[in-house]
């Protein structure tokens, strides 16, 4: 049998293929020199470090996109959450209904030769602003249109006025005028039971009117008479049932011309009567036993003091 030489190469079985067997010294050197190459002999293998993975297209796509700028918020002056572009009342966070601005045409001279237009706007207190009209001292004003109550103040004024046509144009005209001949502002004037609601309604709409104090005094005086009238103790000429329409008592009237009165029983017969062509003062006592009292051209009867 022939033996291999010490430096010869032998072929040995090493799995599916054949690997040459090398001397031990040469094999060690080769192993150190070729790190990462597959070795022969048994199942021992040395592999190279895996390459670093590069970012895939899908990974790049999953990165955070550039943020889209948020739209600029709409202007909202009163901070009620409604953009000014669609807010009917952009300066009122409570969005209280208000009257649309309108023109009040007023005469500023006593001879009505000069008129000026004034635009009426709603003030901060919810009431119309008549400041410019009052400064001009308008003697007469005309709205020229119907005005329906819209704001809470207008609705309160309309309710107070006892109007029944849904139109408060007259109240606006009253509030605009500062006429020195205003009968409601005359000293000692007492508003009638029909005038009191209208004056109070105007004061609801324009409580700081230049004549507001005088108007209130006229209402106070008139209210006393209104109470007497409601009690049947203040009445004008006419025929009244005693005890039902008027109260018995002593009554007076002043400054009369051609005044006639009579007391009647239930048959219509005259119990007592009186006539005067002219008098500064006329007095009558109506008794509870009287059925009716009648007077003509005697003016207003009120309780004697």
PDB file of C-alpha atoms in Angstrom:
ATOM      1  CA  UNK A   1       0.000   0.000   0.000  1.00  0.00           C
ATOM      2  CA  UNK A   2       1.365   3.362  -0.960  1.00  0.00           C
ATOM      3  CA  UNK A   3       1.351   5.987   1.850  1.00  0.00           C
ATOM      4  CA  UNK A   4       0.880   9.685   1.013  1.00  0.00           C
ATOM      5  CA  UNK A   5       3.762  11.950   1.244  1.00  0.00           C
ATOM      6  CA  UNK A   6       3.754  14.420   4.081  1.00  0.00           C
ATOM      7  CA  UNK A   7       3.161  17.403   1.724  1.00  0.00           C
ATOM      8  CA  UNK A   8       0.746  15.707  -0.606  1.00  0.00           C
ATOM      9  CA  UNK A   9      -2.890  16.663  -1.002  1.00  0.00           C
ATOM     10  CA  UNK A  10      -5.534  14.104  -0.246  1.00  0.00           C
ATOM     11  CA  UNK A  11      -9.080  14.082  -1.253  1.00  0.00           C
ATOM     12  CA  UNK A  12     -11.551  13.299   1.514  1.00  0.00           C
ATOM     13  CA  UNK A  13     -15.366  13.080   1.616  1.00  0.00           C
ATOM     14  CA  UNK A  14     -16.915  16.247   2.967  1.00  0.00           C
ATOM     15  CA  UNK A  15     -20.535  16.207   2.129  1.00  0.00           C
ATOM     16  CA  UNK A  16     -21.912  16.429  -1.350  1.00  0.00           C
ATOM     17  CA  UNK A  17     -18.696  17.588  -2.829  1.00  0.00           C
ATOM     18  CA  UNK A  18     -15.083  16.769  -2.389  1.00  0.00           C
ATOM     19  CA  UNK A  19     -12.730  19.141  -0.625  1.00  0.00           C
ATOM     20  CA  UNK A  20      -8.966  18.709  -0.730  1.00  0.00           C
ATOM     21  CA  UNK A  21      -7.395  18.097   2.615  1.00  0.00           C
ATOM     22  CA  UNK A  22      -4.614  20.547   3.386  1.00  0.00           C
ATOM     23  CA  UNK A  23      -1.902  20.414   5.960  1.00  0.00           C
ATOM     24  CA  UNK A  24      -2.885  21.786   9.338  1.00  0.00           C
ATOM     25  CA  UNK A  25      -0.560  24.746   9.194  1.00  0.00           C
ATOM     26  CA  UNK A  26      -1.680  25.862   5.789  1.00  0.00           C
ATOM     27  CA  UNK A  27      -5.370  25.367   6.749  1.00  0.00           C
ATOM     28  CA  UNK A  28      -5.073  27.671   9.788  1.00  0.00           C
ATOM     29  CA  UNK A  29      -3.460  30.386   7.732  1.00  0.00           C
ATOM     30  CA  UNK A  30      -6.069  30.134   5.055  1.00  0.00           C
ATOM     31  CA  UNK A  31      -8.866  30.304   7.614  1.00  0.00           C
ATOM     32  CA  UNK A  32      -7.501  33.501   9.132  1.00  0.00           C
ATOM     33  CA  UNK A  33      -7.007  35.055   5.736  1.00  0.00           C
ATOM     34  CA  UNK A  34     -10.454  34.318   4.372  1.00  0.00           C
ATOM     35  CA  UNK A  35     -12.963  35.205   7.123  1.00  0.00           C
ATOM     36  CA  UNK A  36     -16.504  34.844   5.869  1.00  0.00           C
ATOM     37  CA  UNK A  37     -15.777  32.158   3.263  1.00  0.00           C
ATOM     38  CA  UNK A  38     -17.377  28.762   3.627  1.00  0.00           C
ATOM     39  CA  UNK A  39     -14.980  26.222   5.124  1.00  0.00           C
ATOM     40  CA  UNK A  40     -14.729  22.595   4.499  1.00  0.00           C
ATOM     41  CA  UNK A  41     -14.754  19.796   6.922  1.00  0.00           C
ATOM     42  CA  UNK A  42     -17.726  18.824   9.002  1.00  0.00           C
ATOM     43  CA  UNK A  43     -20.680  21.232   9.508  1.00  0.00           C
ATOM     44  CA  UNK A  44     -18.577  24.179  10.735  1.00  0.00           C
ATOM     45  CA  UNK A  45     -19.159  27.243   8.451  1.00  0.00           C
ATOM     46  CA  UNK A  46     -18.191  30.874   8.840  1.00  0.00           C
ATOM     47  CA  UNK A  47     -20.527  33.412   7.183  1.00  0.00           C
ATOM     48  CA  UNK A  48     -20.068  37.103   6.537  1.00  0.00           C
ATOM     49  CA  UNK A  49     -22.058  39.660   8.537  1.00  0.00           C
ATOM     50  CA  UNK A  50     -25.389  40.448   6.819  1.00  0.00           C
ATOM     51  CA  UNK A  51     -25.472  43.758   4.977  1.00  0.00           C
ATOM     52  CA  UNK A  52     -27.328  46.656   6.595  1.00  0.00           C
ATOM     53  CA  UNK A  53     -30.851  46.859   5.191  1.00  0.00           C
ATOM     54  CA  UNK A  54     -31.585  50.020   3.276  1.00  0.00           C
ATOM     55  CA  UNK A  55     -34.892  51.854   3.695  1.00  0.00           C
ATOM     56  CA  UNK A  56     -37.512  50.409   1.416  1.00  0.00           C
ATOM     57  CA  UNK A  57     -39.920  52.634  -0.575  1.00  0.00           C
ATOM     58  CA  UNK A  58     -42.777  51.575   1.657  1.00  0.00           C
ATOM     59  CA  UNK A  59     -40.873  52.691   4.748  1.00  0.00           C
ATOM     60  CA  UNK A  60     -40.281  56.090   3.189  1.00  0.00           C
ATOM     61  CA  UNK A  61     -43.940  56.381   2.358  1.00  0.00           C
ATOM     62  CA  UNK A  62     -44.915  55.681   5.961  1.00  0.00           C
ATOM     63  CA  UNK A  63     -42.912  58.603   7.265  1.00  0.00           C
ATOM     64  CA  UNK A  64     -44.958  61.553   8.701  1.00  0.00           C
ATOM     65  CA  UNK A  65     -46.196  63.733   5.829  1.00  0.00           C
ATOM     66  CA  UNK A  66     -45.720  67.476   5.847  1.00  0.00           C
ATOM     67  CA  UNK A  67     -48.646  68.910   7.905  1.00  0.00           C
ATOM     68  CA  UNK A  68     -51.338  70.754   5.922  1.00  0.00           C
ATOM     69  CA  UNK A  69     -51.790  74.334   7.176  1.00  0.00           C
ATOM     70  CA  UNK A  70     -55.030  74.785   9.130  1.00  0.00           C
ATOM     71  CA  UNK A  71     -57.542  77.168   7.528  1.00  0.00           C
ATOM     72  CA  UNK A  72     -57.642  80.658   9.021  1.00  0.00           C
ATOM     73  CA  UNK A  73     -60.644  80.862  11.415  1.00  0.00           C
ATOM     74  CA  UNK A  74     -63.467  83.192  10.359  1.00  0.00           C
ATOM     75  CA  UNK A  75     -63.778  86.541  12.136  1.00  0.00           C
ATOM     76  CA  UNK A  76     -66.113  86.466  15.152  1.00  0.00           C
ATOM     77  CA  UNK A  77     -66.101  89.864  16.866  1.00  0.00           C
ATOM     78  CA  UNK A  78     -68.599  89.069  19.601  1.00  0.00           C
ATOM     79  CA  UNK A  79     -67.242  85.579  20.314  1.00  0.00           C
ATOM     80  CA  UNK A  80     -70.608  83.834  20.081  1.00  0.00           C
ATOM     81  CA  UNK A  81     -69.314  81.057  17.817  1.00  0.00           C
ATOM     82  CA  UNK A  82     -71.090  82.433  14.735  1.00  0.00           C
ATOM     83  CA  UNK A  83     -68.814  83.850  12.009  1.00  0.00           C
ATOM     84  CA  UNK A  84     -69.410  87.516  11.334  1.00  0.00           C
ATOM     85  CA  UNK A  85     -70.191  86.700   7.714  1.00  0.00           C
ATOM     86  CA  UNK A  86     -73.343  84.832   8.782  1.00  0.00           C
ATOM     87  CA  UNK A  87     -74.064  86.556  12.138  1.00  0.00           C
ATOM     88  CA  UNK A  88     -77.100  88.843  11.974  1.00  0.00           C
ATOM     89  CA  UNK A  89     -75.852  90.696  15.046  1.00  0.00           C
ATOM     90  CA  UNK A  90     -72.022  90.420  14.891  1.00  0.00           C
ATOM     91  CA  UNK A  91     -71.490  92.813  17.813  1.00  0.00           C
ATOM     92  CA  UNK A  92     -73.973  91.207  20.215  1.00  0.00           C
ATOM     93  CA  UNK A  93     -73.007  87.840  21.737  1.00  0.00           C
ATOM     94  CA  UNK A  94     -76.617  87.360  22.890  1.00  0.00           C
ATOM     95  CA  UNK A  95     -77.961  88.027  19.371  1.00  0.00           C
ATOM     96  CA  UNK A  96     -80.931  90.024  20.651  1.00  0.00           C
ATOM     97  CA  UNK A  97     -83.240  91.014  17.749  1.00  0.00           C
ATOM     98  CA  UNK A  98     -82.900  94.671  16.747  1.00  0.00           C
ATOM     99  CA  UNK A  99     -84.800  97.086  14.538  1.00  0.00           C
ATOM    100  CA  UNK A 100     -83.214  97.707  11.171  1.00  0.00           C
ATOM    101  CA  UNK A 101     -81.833 101.271  10.832  1.00  0.00           C
ATOM    102  CA  UNK A 102     -84.323 103.682   9.264  1.00  0.00           C
ATOM    103  CA  UNK A 103     -84.559 107.395   8.472  1.00  0.00           C
ATOM    104  CA  UNK A 104     -86.560 109.777  10.654  1.00  0.00           C
ATOM    105  CA  UNK A 105     -87.319 113.036   8.829  1.00  0.00           C
ATOM    106  CA  UNK A 106     -87.626 115.935  11.258  1.00  0.00           C
ATOM    107  CA  UNK A 107     -88.339 119.657  10.960  1.00  0.00           C
ATOM    108  CA  UNK A 108     -85.845 121.716  12.928  1.00  0.00           C
ATOM    109  CA  UNK A 109     -87.498 125.146  12.575  1.00  0.00           C
ATOM    110  CA  UNK A 110     -90.782 126.406  14.011  1.00  0.00           C
ATOM    111  CA  UNK A 111     -92.073 127.409  10.590  1.00  0.00           C
ATOM    112  CA  UNK A 112     -91.439 123.889   9.218  1.00  0.00           C
ATOM    113  CA  UNK A 113     -89.298 125.343   6.435  1.00  0.00           C
ATOM    114  CA  UNK A 114     -86.249 123.182   7.050  1.00  0.00           C
ATOM    115  CA  UNK A 115     -86.104 119.428   7.569  1.00  0.00           C
ATOM    116  CA  UNK A 116     -83.258 117.002   8.081  1.00  0.00           C
ATOM    117  CA  UNK A 117     -82.989 113.217   7.827  1.00  0.00           C
ATOM    118  CA  UNK A 118     -81.705 111.313  10.841  1.00  0.00           C
ATOM    119  CA  UNK A 119     -80.745 107.646  10.746  1.00  0.00           C
ATOM    120  CA  UNK A 120     -82.013 105.917  13.880  1.00  0.00           C
ATOM    121  CA  UNK A 121     -79.731 103.147  15.100  1.00  0.00           C
ATOM    122  CA  UNK A 122     -80.023 100.849  18.104  1.00  0.00           C
ATOM    123  CA  UNK A 123     -77.834 101.823  21.046  1.00  0.00           C
ATOM    124  CA  UNK A 124     -75.886  99.580  23.411  1.00  0.00           C
ATOM    125  CA  UNK A 125     -78.829  99.387  25.817  1.00  0.00           C
ATOM    126  CA  UNK A 126     -81.078  97.931  23.126  1.00  0.00           C
ATOM    127  CA  UNK A 127     -83.033 101.182  22.764  1.00  0.00           C
ATOM    128  CA  UNK A 128     -83.029 103.454  19.713  1.00  0.00           C
ATOM    129  CA  UNK A 129     -80.508 106.286  19.823  1.00  0.00           C
ATOM    130  CA  UNK A 130     -82.139 109.718  19.338  1.00  0.00           C
ATOM    131  CA  UNK A 131     -79.132 111.771  20.464  1.00  0.00           C
ATOM    132  CA  UNK A 132     -78.587 113.561  17.140  1.00  0.00           C
ATOM    133  CA  UNK A 133     -82.282 114.393  16.792  1.00  0.00           C
ATOM    134  CA  UNK A 134     -82.425 115.851  20.301  1.00  0.00           C
ATOM    135  CA  UNK A 135     -79.346 117.983  19.701  1.00  0.00           C
ATOM    136  CA  UNK A 136     -81.045 119.416  16.604  1.00  0.00           C
ATOM    137  CA  UNK A 137     -84.180 120.158  18.721  1.00  0.00           C
ATOM    138  CA  UNK A 138     -86.586 118.794  16.161  1.00  0.00           C
ATOM    139  CA  UNK A 139     -90.067 120.307  16.536  1.00  0.00           C
ATOM    140  CA  UNK A 140     -91.814 117.638  14.466  1.00  0.00           C
ATOM    141  CA  UNK A 141     -90.784 114.257  13.061  1.00  0.00           C
ATOM    142  CA  UNK A 142     -92.208 111.868  10.503  1.00  0.00           C
ATOM    143  CA  UNK A 143     -91.230 108.220  10.071  1.00  0.00           C
ATOM    144  CA  UNK A 144     -92.975 107.856   6.720  1.00  0.00           C
ATOM    145  CA  UNK A 145     -93.527 104.130   7.154  1.00  0.00           C
ATOM    146  CA  UNK A 146     -94.997 101.577   9.509  1.00  0.00           C
ATOM    147  CA  UNK A 147     -92.648 100.199  12.125  1.00  0.00           C
ATOM    148  CA  UNK A 148     -93.367  96.765  13.531  1.00  0.00           C
ATOM    149  CA  UNK A 149     -91.973  96.018  17.005  1.00  0.00           C
ATOM    150  CA  UNK A 150     -88.925  93.735  16.712  1.00  0.00           C
ATOM    151  CA  UNK A 151     -86.675  94.190  19.736  1.00  0.00           C
ATOM    152  CA  UNK A 152     -87.731  93.318  23.310  1.00  0.00           C
ATOM    153  CA  UNK A 153     -87.847  97.050  24.140  1.00  0.00           C
ATOM    154  CA  UNK A 154     -90.113  97.775  21.186  1.00  0.00           C
ATOM    155  CA  UNK A 155     -92.408  94.898  22.069  1.00  0.00           C
ATOM    156  CA  UNK A 156     -92.652  96.144  25.665  1.00  0.00           C
ATOM    157  CA  UNK A 157     -93.439  99.664  24.417  1.00  0.00           C
ATOM    158  CA  UNK A 158     -96.126  98.350  22.075  1.00  0.00           C
ATOM    159  CA  UNK A 159     -97.755  96.344  24.864  1.00  0.00           C
ATOM    160  CA  UNK A 160     -97.743  99.402  27.136  1.00  0.00           C
ATOM    161  CA  UNK A 161     -99.237 101.653  24.444  1.00  0.00           C
ATOM    162  CA  UNK A 162    -102.382  99.518  24.144  1.00  0.00           C
ATOM    163  CA  UNK A 163    -102.237 100.034  20.374  1.00  0.00           C
ATOM    164  CA  UNK A 164    -103.943  97.353  18.327  1.00  0.00           C
ATOM    165  CA  UNK A 165    -102.509  97.922  14.837  1.00  0.00           C
ATOM    166  CA  UNK A 166     -98.990  96.542  15.359  1.00  0.00           C
ATOM    167  CA  UNK A 167     -97.430  99.892  14.396  1.00  0.00           C
ATOM    168  CA  UNK A 168     -95.181 101.910  16.739  1.00  0.00           C
ATOM    169  CA  UNK A 169     -94.228 104.683  14.283  1.00  0.00           C
ATOM    170  CA  UNK A 170     -96.045 107.275  16.445  1.00  0.00           C
ATOM    171  CA  UNK A 171     -93.845 106.364  19.426  1.00  0.00           C
ATOM    172  CA  UNK A 172     -90.711 106.934  17.353  1.00  0.00           C
ATOM    173  CA  UNK A 173     -92.044 110.306  16.255  1.00  0.00           C
ATOM    174  CA  UNK A 174     -92.850 111.285  19.855  1.00  0.00           C
ATOM    175  CA  UNK A 175     -89.385 110.259  20.984  1.00  0.00           C
ATOM    176  CA  UNK A 176     -87.696 112.307  18.257  1.00  0.00           C
ATOM    177  CA  UNK A 177     -89.577 115.566  18.859  1.00  0.00           C
ATOM    178  CA  UNK A 178     -88.413 118.198  21.353  1.00  0.00           C
ATOM    179  CA  UNK A 179     -91.146 120.757  20.731  1.00  0.00           C
ATOM    180  CA  UNK A 180     -91.400 123.673  23.160  1.00  0.00           C
ATOM    181  CA  UNK A 181     -95.162 123.552  22.629  1.00  0.00           C
ATOM    182  CA  UNK A 182     -95.456 119.876  23.556  1.00  0.00           C
ATOM    183  CA  UNK A 183     -98.759 119.685  25.477  1.00  0.00           C
ATOM    184  CA  UNK A 184     -97.545 116.695  27.495  1.00  0.00           C
ATOM    185  CA  UNK A 185     -94.702 118.862  28.815  1.00  0.00           C
ATOM    186  CA  UNK A 186     -96.867 121.804  29.887  1.00  0.00           C
ATOM    187  CA  UNK A 187     -96.801 122.737  33.552  1.00  0.00           C
ATOM    188  CA  UNK A 188     -99.718 121.232  35.439  1.00  0.00           C
ATOM    189  CA  UNK A 189    -100.845 119.069  32.508  1.00  0.00           C
ATOM    190  CA  UNK A 190    -102.611 115.867  33.549  1.00  0.00           C
ATOM    191  CA  UNK A 191    -102.673 113.100  30.968  1.00  0.00           C
ATOM    192  CA  UNK A 192    -106.011 111.505  30.262  1.00  0.00           C
ATOM    193  CA  UNK A 193    -106.653 107.805  30.733  1.00  0.00           C
ATOM    194  CA  UNK A 194    -106.135 107.386  26.970  1.00  0.00           C
ATOM    195  CA  UNK A 195    -102.926 109.429  26.906  1.00  0.00           C
ATOM    196  CA  UNK A 196    -101.255 107.733  29.873  1.00  0.00           C
ATOM    197  CA  UNK A 197    -100.526 104.424  28.065  1.00  0.00           C
ATOM    198  CA  UNK A 198     -99.072 106.255  25.051  1.00  0.00           C
ATOM    199  CA  UNK A 199     -96.786 108.454  27.153  1.00  0.00           C
ATOM    200  CA  UNK A 200     -95.610 105.484  29.205  1.00  0.00           C
ATOM    201  CA  UNK A 201     -94.907 103.591  25.980  1.00  0.00           C
ATOM    202  CA  UNK A 202     -92.787 106.458  24.653  1.00  0.00           C
ATOM    203  CA  UNK A 203     -90.886 106.565  27.953  1.00  0.00           C
ATOM    204  CA  UNK A 204     -90.210 102.840  27.552  1.00  0.00           C
ATOM    205  CA  UNK A 205     -88.676 103.503  24.139  1.00  0.00           C
ATOM    206  CA  UNK A 206     -86.779 106.714  25.073  1.00  0.00           C
ATOM    207  CA  UNK A 207     -86.544 107.020  28.882  1.00  0.00           C
ATOM    208  CA  UNK A 208     -83.894 109.782  28.651  1.00  0.00           C
ATOM    209  CA  UNK A 209     -85.949 112.117  26.425  1.00  0.00           C
ATOM    210  CA  UNK A 210     -85.330 115.822  27.251  1.00  0.00           C
ATOM    211  CA  UNK A 211     -88.950 116.086  28.449  1.00  0.00           C
ATOM    212  CA  UNK A 212     -88.983 112.730  30.233  1.00  0.00           C
ATOM    213  CA  UNK A 213     -89.352 114.298  33.690  1.00  0.00           C
ATOM    214  CA  UNK A 214     -92.295 116.469  32.593  1.00  0.00           C
ATOM    215  CA  UNK A 215     -93.941 113.538  30.855  1.00  0.00           C
ATOM    216  CA  UNK A 216     -93.727 111.467  34.027  1.00  0.00           C
ATOM    217  CA  UNK A 217     -95.257 114.280  36.055  1.00  0.00           C
ATOM    218  CA  UNK A 218     -98.131 114.539  33.551  1.00  0.00           C
ATOM    219  CA  UNK A 219     -98.656 110.799  33.901  1.00  0.00           C
ATOM    220  CA  UNK A 220     -98.644 110.989  37.698  1.00  0.00           C
ATOM    221  CA  UNK A 221    -101.230 113.756  37.706  1.00  0.00           C
ATOM    222  CA  UNK A 222    -103.256 111.946  35.098  1.00  0.00           C
ATOM    223  CA  UNK A 223    -103.083 108.689  37.014  1.00  0.00           C
ATOM    224  CA  UNK A 224    -104.834 110.319  39.961  1.00  0.00           C
ATOM    225  CA  UNK A 225    -107.662 111.334  37.653  1.00  0.00           C
ATOM    226  CA  UNK A 226    -107.665 107.927  35.970  1.00  0.00           C
ATOM    227  CA  UNK A 227    -108.153 106.306  39.348  1.00  0.00           C
ATOM    228  CA  UNK A 228    -111.010 108.700  40.159  1.00  0.00           C
ATOM    229  CA  UNK A 229    -112.601 107.960  36.800  1.00  0.00           C
ATOM    230  CA  UNK A 230    -112.334 104.221  37.423  1.00  0.00           C
ATOM    231  CA  UNK A 231    -114.036 104.757  40.784  1.00  0.00           C
ATOM    232  CA  UNK A 232    -116.910 106.712  39.200  1.00  0.00           C
ATOM    233  CA  UNK A 233    -115.856 109.960  40.846  1.00  0.00           C
ATOM    234  CA  UNK A 234    -114.698 111.849  37.763  1.00  0.00           C
ATOM    235  CA  UNK A 235    -116.995 112.272  34.761  1.00  0.00           C
ATOM    236  CA  UNK A 236    -117.941 114.637  31.927  1.00  0.00           C
ATOM    237  CA  UNK A 237    -121.266 115.875  30.591  1.00  0.00           C
ATOM    238  CA  UNK A 238    -123.867 113.188  29.930  1.00  0.00           C
ATOM    239  CA  UNK A 239    -126.375 111.028  31.790  1.00  0.00           C
ATOM    240  CA  UNK A 240    -125.140 108.550  34.429  1.00  0.00           C
ATOM    241  CA  UNK A 241    -126.782 106.021  36.745  1.00  0.00           C
ATOM    242  CA  UNK A 242    -126.050 106.909  40.356  1.00  0.00           C
ATOM    243  CA  UNK A 243    -124.451 104.096  42.324  1.00  0.00           C
ATOM    244  CA  UNK A 244    -123.541 102.151  39.140  1.00  0.00           C
ATOM    245  CA  UNK A 245    -121.731 104.538  36.818  1.00  0.00           C
ATOM    246  CA  UNK A 246    -121.001 107.377  39.215  1.00  0.00           C
ATOM    247  CA  UNK A 247    -120.748 107.600  42.983  1.00  0.00           C
ATOM    248  CA  UNK A 248    -122.964 109.861  45.076  1.00  0.00           C
ATOM    249  CA  UNK A 249    -121.156 112.861  46.589  1.00  0.00           C
ATOM    250  CA  UNK A 250    -120.398 116.535  46.146  1.00  0.00           C
ATOM    251  CA  UNK A 251    -118.797 117.547  42.825  1.00  0.00           C
ATOM    252  CA  UNK A 252    -117.523 120.766  41.287  1.00  0.00           C
ATOM    253  CA  UNK A 253    -116.595 122.072  37.838  1.00  0.00           C
ATOM    254  CA  UNK A 254    -114.855 125.282  36.801  1.00  0.00           C
ATOM    255  CA  UNK A 255    -114.981 127.975  34.118  1.00  0.00           C
ATOM    256  CA  UNK A 256    -118.178 126.959  32.370  1.00  0.00           C
ATOM    257  CA  UNK A 257    -120.498 128.648  29.867  1.00  0.00           C
ATOM    258  CA  UNK A 258    -124.138 127.599  29.474  1.00  0.00           C
ATOM    259  CA  UNK A 259    -123.870 124.817  32.057  1.00  0.00           C
ATOM    260  CA  UNK A 260    -127.034 122.915  32.919  1.00  0.00           C
ATOM    261  CA  UNK A 261    -127.517 119.957  35.302  1.00  0.00           C
ATOM    262  CA  UNK A 262    -130.410 118.002  36.784  1.00  0.00           C
ATOM    263  CA  UNK A 263    -130.950 115.187  39.267  1.00  0.00           C
ATOM    264  CA  UNK A 264    -133.523 112.585  38.262  1.00  0.00           C
ATOM    265  CA  UNK A 265    -135.606 109.886  39.936  1.00  0.00           C
ATOM    266  CA  UNK A 266    -136.307 106.439  38.522  1.00  0.00           C
ATOM    267  CA  UNK A 267    -139.214 107.797  36.463  1.00  0.00           C
ATOM    268  CA  UNK A 268    -136.978 110.368  34.787  1.00  0.00           C
ATOM    269  CA  UNK A 269    -138.583 113.242  36.656  1.00  0.00           C
ATOM    270  CA  UNK A 270    -136.425 116.130  37.779  1.00  0.00           C
ATOM    271  CA  UNK A 271    -135.622 116.238  41.482  1.00  0.00           C
ATOM    272  CA  UNK A 272    -133.472 119.363  41.211  1.00  0.00           C
ATOM    273  CA  UNK A 273    -131.760 121.312  38.430  1.00  0.00           C
ATOM    274  CA  UNK A 274    -129.573 124.351  37.730  1.00  0.00           C
ATOM    275  CA  UNK A 275    -128.484 126.536  34.783  1.00  0.00           C
ATOM    276  CA  UNK A 276    -125.872 129.273  34.401  1.00  0.00           C
ATOM    277  CA  UNK A 277    -124.697 131.253  31.390  1.00  0.00           C
ATOM    278  CA  UNK A 278    -121.211 131.632  32.821  1.00  0.00           C
ATOM    279  CA  UNK A 279    -119.539 130.725  36.079  1.00  0.00           C
ATOM    280  CA  UNK A 280    -116.085 130.274  37.548  1.00  0.00           C
ATOM    281  CA  UNK A 281    -117.284 127.444  39.750  1.00  0.00           C
ATOM    282  CA  UNK A 282    -120.379 125.231  39.859  1.00  0.00           C
ATOM    283  CA  UNK A 283    -121.148 122.732  42.608  1.00  0.00           C
ATOM    284  CA  UNK A 284    -123.738 119.960  42.968  1.00  0.00           C
ATOM    285  CA  UNK A 285    -124.454 117.266  45.571  1.00  0.00           C
ATOM    286  CA  UNK A 286    -125.667 113.968  44.146  1.00  0.00           C
ATOM    287  CA  UNK A 287    -127.521 111.837  46.677  1.00  0.00           C
ATOM    288  CA  UNK A 288    -127.555 108.071  46.928  1.00  0.00           C
ATOM    289  CA  UNK A 289    -131.345 108.169  46.568  1.00  0.00           C
ATOM    290  CA  UNK A 290    -131.023 109.811  43.123  1.00  0.00           C
ATOM    291  CA  UNK A 291    -131.554 107.485  40.197  1.00  0.00           C
ATOM    292  CA  UNK A 292    -129.554 109.455  37.585  1.00  0.00           C
ATOM    293  CA  UNK A 293    -127.615 112.645  37.057  1.00  0.00           C
ATOM    294  CA  UNK A 294    -127.567 114.610  33.787  1.00  0.00           C
ATOM    295  CA  UNK A 295    -125.456 117.623  32.735  1.00  0.00           C
ATOM    296  CA  UNK A 296    -124.706 119.616  29.558  1.00  0.00           C
ATOM    297  CA  UNK A 297    -121.806 121.981  28.760  1.00  0.00           C
ATOM    298  CA  UNK A 298    -120.500 121.646  32.284  1.00  0.00           C
ATOM    299  CA  UNK A 299    -117.125 120.150  31.468  1.00  0.00           C
ATOM    300  CA  UNK A 300    -115.487 117.784  33.919  1.00  0.00           C
ATOM    301  CA  UNK A 301    -117.003 117.030  37.299  1.00  0.00           C
ATOM    302  CA  UNK A 302    -114.614 116.063  40.070  1.00  0.00           C
ATOM    303  CA  UNK A 303    -114.928 115.597  43.854  1.00  0.00           C
ATOM    304  CA  UNK A 304    -115.122 118.866  45.785  1.00  0.00           C
ATOM    305  CA  UNK A 305    -112.332 119.487  48.266  1.00  0.00           C
TER     306      UNK A 305
END
